[in-house]
Amino acid sequence: LVIVDPECDDPIFRGFVCNSASVHIQICQVKPEKFSAFPGDWKRKPIGRRVFLQEIDVENYCEHYTVPFSISLRQHLQNPKKRLGQLLVIASLDYGLKTQQNVWGWFQCTTIGVTSYTRNGGIWAWATDLRTGKPIEGATVDWGSWFNSD
């Protein structure tokens, strides 16, 4: 999970490749409630709405050397003008012979920060406005299927 400050001009997914001149990139707009399915269920079926699927060329590709690649995420967010939204980004390298390597990242561009911890058998969480540092009154945290109440 990567939390991105919406005040940054352009959220970017960055990665590195070795011995591949291109990377397959898939970007899906996702909802917070789908995070509990991540990363397991997305391998069996797509989660969210796919907004980008393309093979991108790696600049400065050189065989046997690790080189960086990046892709802008701003235009794929649910609200690109305010730079807010959640994305699942999957980068795939196909080396042939049925060998594929996937790297994925869940990106949240948000003004809300959630802090949680466990102690003495209990779970505590609070939400904070990242612009002011103040708690968000009335905020609730949904643990989804992460914690069993038994």
Short mmCIF file of C-alpha atoms in Angstrom, two decimals:
data_model
loop_
_atom_site.label_atom_id
_atom_site.label_comp_id
_atom_site.label_asym_id
_atom_site.label_seq_id
_atom_site.Cartn_x
_atom_site.Cartn_y
_atom_site.Cartn_z
CA LEU A 1 0.00 0.00 0.00
CA VAL A 2 1.41 3.36 -1.04
CA ILE A 3 -0.18 6.53 0.34
CA VAL A 4 0.32 9.49 -1.98
CA ASP A 5 -0.13 13.10 -0.92
CA PRO A 6 -2.57 14.75 -3.36
CA GLU A 7 -0.48 17.91 -3.12
CA CYS A 8 2.24 16.22 -5.17
CA ASP A 9 2.01 17.27 -8.82
CA ASP A 10 2.05 13.83 -10.37
CA PRO A 11 1.90 10.50 -8.56
CA ILE A 12 4.22 8.09 -10.34
CA PHE A 13 4.65 4.31 -10.30
CA ARG A 14 8.36 3.51 -10.46
CA GLY A 15 10.05 0.18 -10.98
CA PHE A 16 13.20 -1.48 -12.27
CA VAL A 17 13.72 -4.13 -14.93
CA CYS A 18 16.61 -6.26 -16.07
CA ASN A 19 16.89 -7.91 -19.49
CA SER A 20 13.56 -6.61 -20.75
CA ALA A 21 13.07 -3.75 -23.21
CA SER A 22 9.38 -3.37 -22.32
CA VAL A 23 6.92 -3.77 -19.44
CA HIS A 24 3.22 -4.65 -19.58
CA ILE A 25 1.32 -2.17 -17.39
CA GLN A 26 -2.26 -2.61 -16.19
CA ILE A 27 -3.97 0.07 -14.08
CA CYS A 28 -7.36 -0.46 -12.42
CA GLN A 29 -9.41 2.07 -10.50
CA VAL A 30 -10.37 0.35 -7.25
CA LYS A 31 -12.50 1.01 -4.18
CA PRO A 32 -11.25 0.82 -0.59
CA GLU A 33 -13.48 -2.14 0.24
CA LYS A 34 -11.64 -4.23 -2.36
CA PHE A 35 -8.35 -3.93 -0.46
CA SER A 36 -9.15 -7.03 1.61
CA ALA A 37 -9.14 -9.02 -1.68
CA PHE A 38 -5.69 -7.70 -2.54
CA PRO A 39 -3.40 -9.29 -3.61
CA GLY A 40 -5.01 -12.75 -3.65
CA ASP A 41 -8.28 -12.40 -5.55
CA TRP A 42 -7.02 -10.09 -8.30
CA LYS A 43 -4.96 -12.97 -9.69
CA ARG A 44 -8.15 -14.95 -10.36
CA LYS A 45 -10.40 -12.11 -11.55
CA PRO A 46 -9.94 -8.40 -12.16
CA ILE A 47 -10.92 -6.10 -9.33
CA GLY A 48 -11.96 -2.60 -10.10
CA ARG A 49 -12.28 -0.94 -13.48
CA ARG A 50 -9.35 -1.27 -15.87
CA VAL A 51 -8.38 2.16 -17.20
CA PHE A 52 -5.00 1.36 -18.76
CA LEU A 53 -3.50 -1.70 -20.41
CA GLN A 54 -0.40 -1.20 -22.50
CA GLU A 55 3.13 -2.36 -23.08
CA ILE A 56 5.56 0.49 -22.47
CA ASP A 57 9.12 0.69 -23.73
CA VAL A 58 11.89 0.95 -21.15
CA GLU A 59 14.06 3.99 -21.83
CA ASN A 60 17.81 3.38 -21.88
CA TYR A 61 17.35 -0.40 -22.04
CA CYS A 62 20.67 -2.21 -21.86
CA GLU A 63 20.93 -6.00 -21.70
CA HIS A 64 22.16 -7.41 -18.37
CA TYR A 65 21.72 -4.07 -16.57
CA THR A 66 18.95 -2.99 -14.21
CA VAL A 67 17.22 0.12 -15.52
CA PRO A 68 14.35 2.18 -14.11
CA PHE A 69 10.95 2.75 -15.65
CA SER A 70 8.04 4.92 -14.54
CA ILE A 71 4.48 5.77 -15.49
CA SER A 72 2.33 8.73 -14.49
CA LEU A 73 -0.79 7.83 -12.51
CA ARG A 74 -2.58 11.18 -12.27
CA GLN A 75 -4.72 10.87 -15.40
CA HIS A 76 -5.95 7.43 -14.25
CA LEU A 77 -7.23 8.53 -10.82
CA GLN A 78 -10.97 8.70 -10.14
CA ASN A 79 -10.61 12.46 -9.62
CA PRO A 80 -7.51 13.58 -11.55
CA LYS A 81 -8.13 17.33 -11.08
CA LYS A 82 -8.00 17.01 -7.28
CA ARG A 83 -5.46 14.16 -7.54
CA LEU A 84 -7.66 11.81 -5.48
CA GLY A 85 -8.40 8.14 -5.97
CA GLN A 86 -7.18 4.58 -5.58
CA LEU A 87 -5.40 2.49 -8.16
CA LEU A 88 -4.09 -1.03 -8.47
CA VAL A 89 -1.03 -1.03 -10.73
CA ILE A 90 0.34 -4.30 -12.10
CA ALA A 91 3.64 -4.41 -13.99
CA SER A 92 4.39 -7.68 -15.79
CA LEU A 93 7.52 -8.93 -17.48
CA ASP A 94 7.22 -11.83 -19.89
CA TYR A 95 10.49 -13.71 -20.28
CA GLY A 96 9.00 -16.36 -22.57
CA LEU A 97 8.90 -20.09 -21.91
CA LYS A 98 5.82 -19.53 -19.69
CA THR A 99 7.86 -17.44 -17.24
CA GLN A 100 6.20 -14.25 -16.09
CA GLN A 101 7.03 -11.93 -13.23
CA ASN A 102 4.42 -9.55 -11.76
CA VAL A 103 4.92 -6.59 -9.46
CA TRP A 104 1.87 -4.79 -8.13
CA GLY A 105 1.13 -1.77 -6.02
CA TRP A 106 -2.02 -0.36 -4.44
CA PHE A 107 -1.91 3.44 -4.55
CA GLN A 108 -4.14 5.71 -2.48
CA CYS A 109 -4.08 9.41 -3.27
CA THR A 110 -5.92 10.76 -0.26
CA THR A 111 -6.06 13.49 2.35
CA ILE A 112 -6.97 10.95 5.06
CA GLY A 113 -4.38 9.12 7.10
CA VAL A 114 -5.37 6.07 9.17
CA THR A 115 -3.24 4.83 12.02
CA SER A 116 -3.93 1.54 13.75
CA TYR A 117 -2.30 -0.75 16.24
CA THR A 118 -3.09 -3.76 18.40
CA ARG A 119 -2.49 -3.96 22.10
CA ASN A 120 -3.69 -6.24 24.89
CA GLY A 121 -5.98 -8.11 22.52
CA GLY A 122 -7.66 -4.95 21.22
CA ILE A 123 -7.44 -2.96 18.02
CA TRP A 124 -7.30 0.83 17.96
CA ALA A 125 -7.53 3.08 14.93
CA TRP A 126 -8.06 6.73 14.16
CA ALA A 127 -8.32 8.83 11.03
CA THR A 128 -6.51 12.13 10.58
CA ASP A 129 -6.80 14.91 8.03
CA LEU A 130 -3.32 14.97 6.50
CA ARG A 131 -3.66 18.65 5.58
CA THR A 132 -4.26 19.80 9.16
CA GLY A 133 -3.10 16.87 11.32
CA LYS A 134 -6.42 16.96 13.18
CA PRO A 135 -8.57 13.89 13.84
CA ILE A 136 -11.58 13.41 11.56
CA GLU A 137 -14.61 13.48 13.81
CA GLY A 138 -17.12 10.68 13.24
CA ALA A 139 -14.80 8.63 11.01
CA THR A 140 -15.27 4.87 11.14
CA VAL A 141 -12.85 2.10 10.23
CA ASP A 142 -14.12 -1.04 8.51
CA TRP A 143 -11.75 -3.96 9.06
CA GLY A 144 -13.51 -6.04 6.40
CA SER A 145 -12.52 -9.69 6.53
CA TRP A 146 -9.06 -8.96 7.94
CA PHE A 147 -9.96 -9.68 11.54
CA ASN A 148 -12.16 -12.43 12.87
CA SER A 149 -14.35 -11.34 15.75
CA ASP A 150 -14.14 -14.79 17.43
#
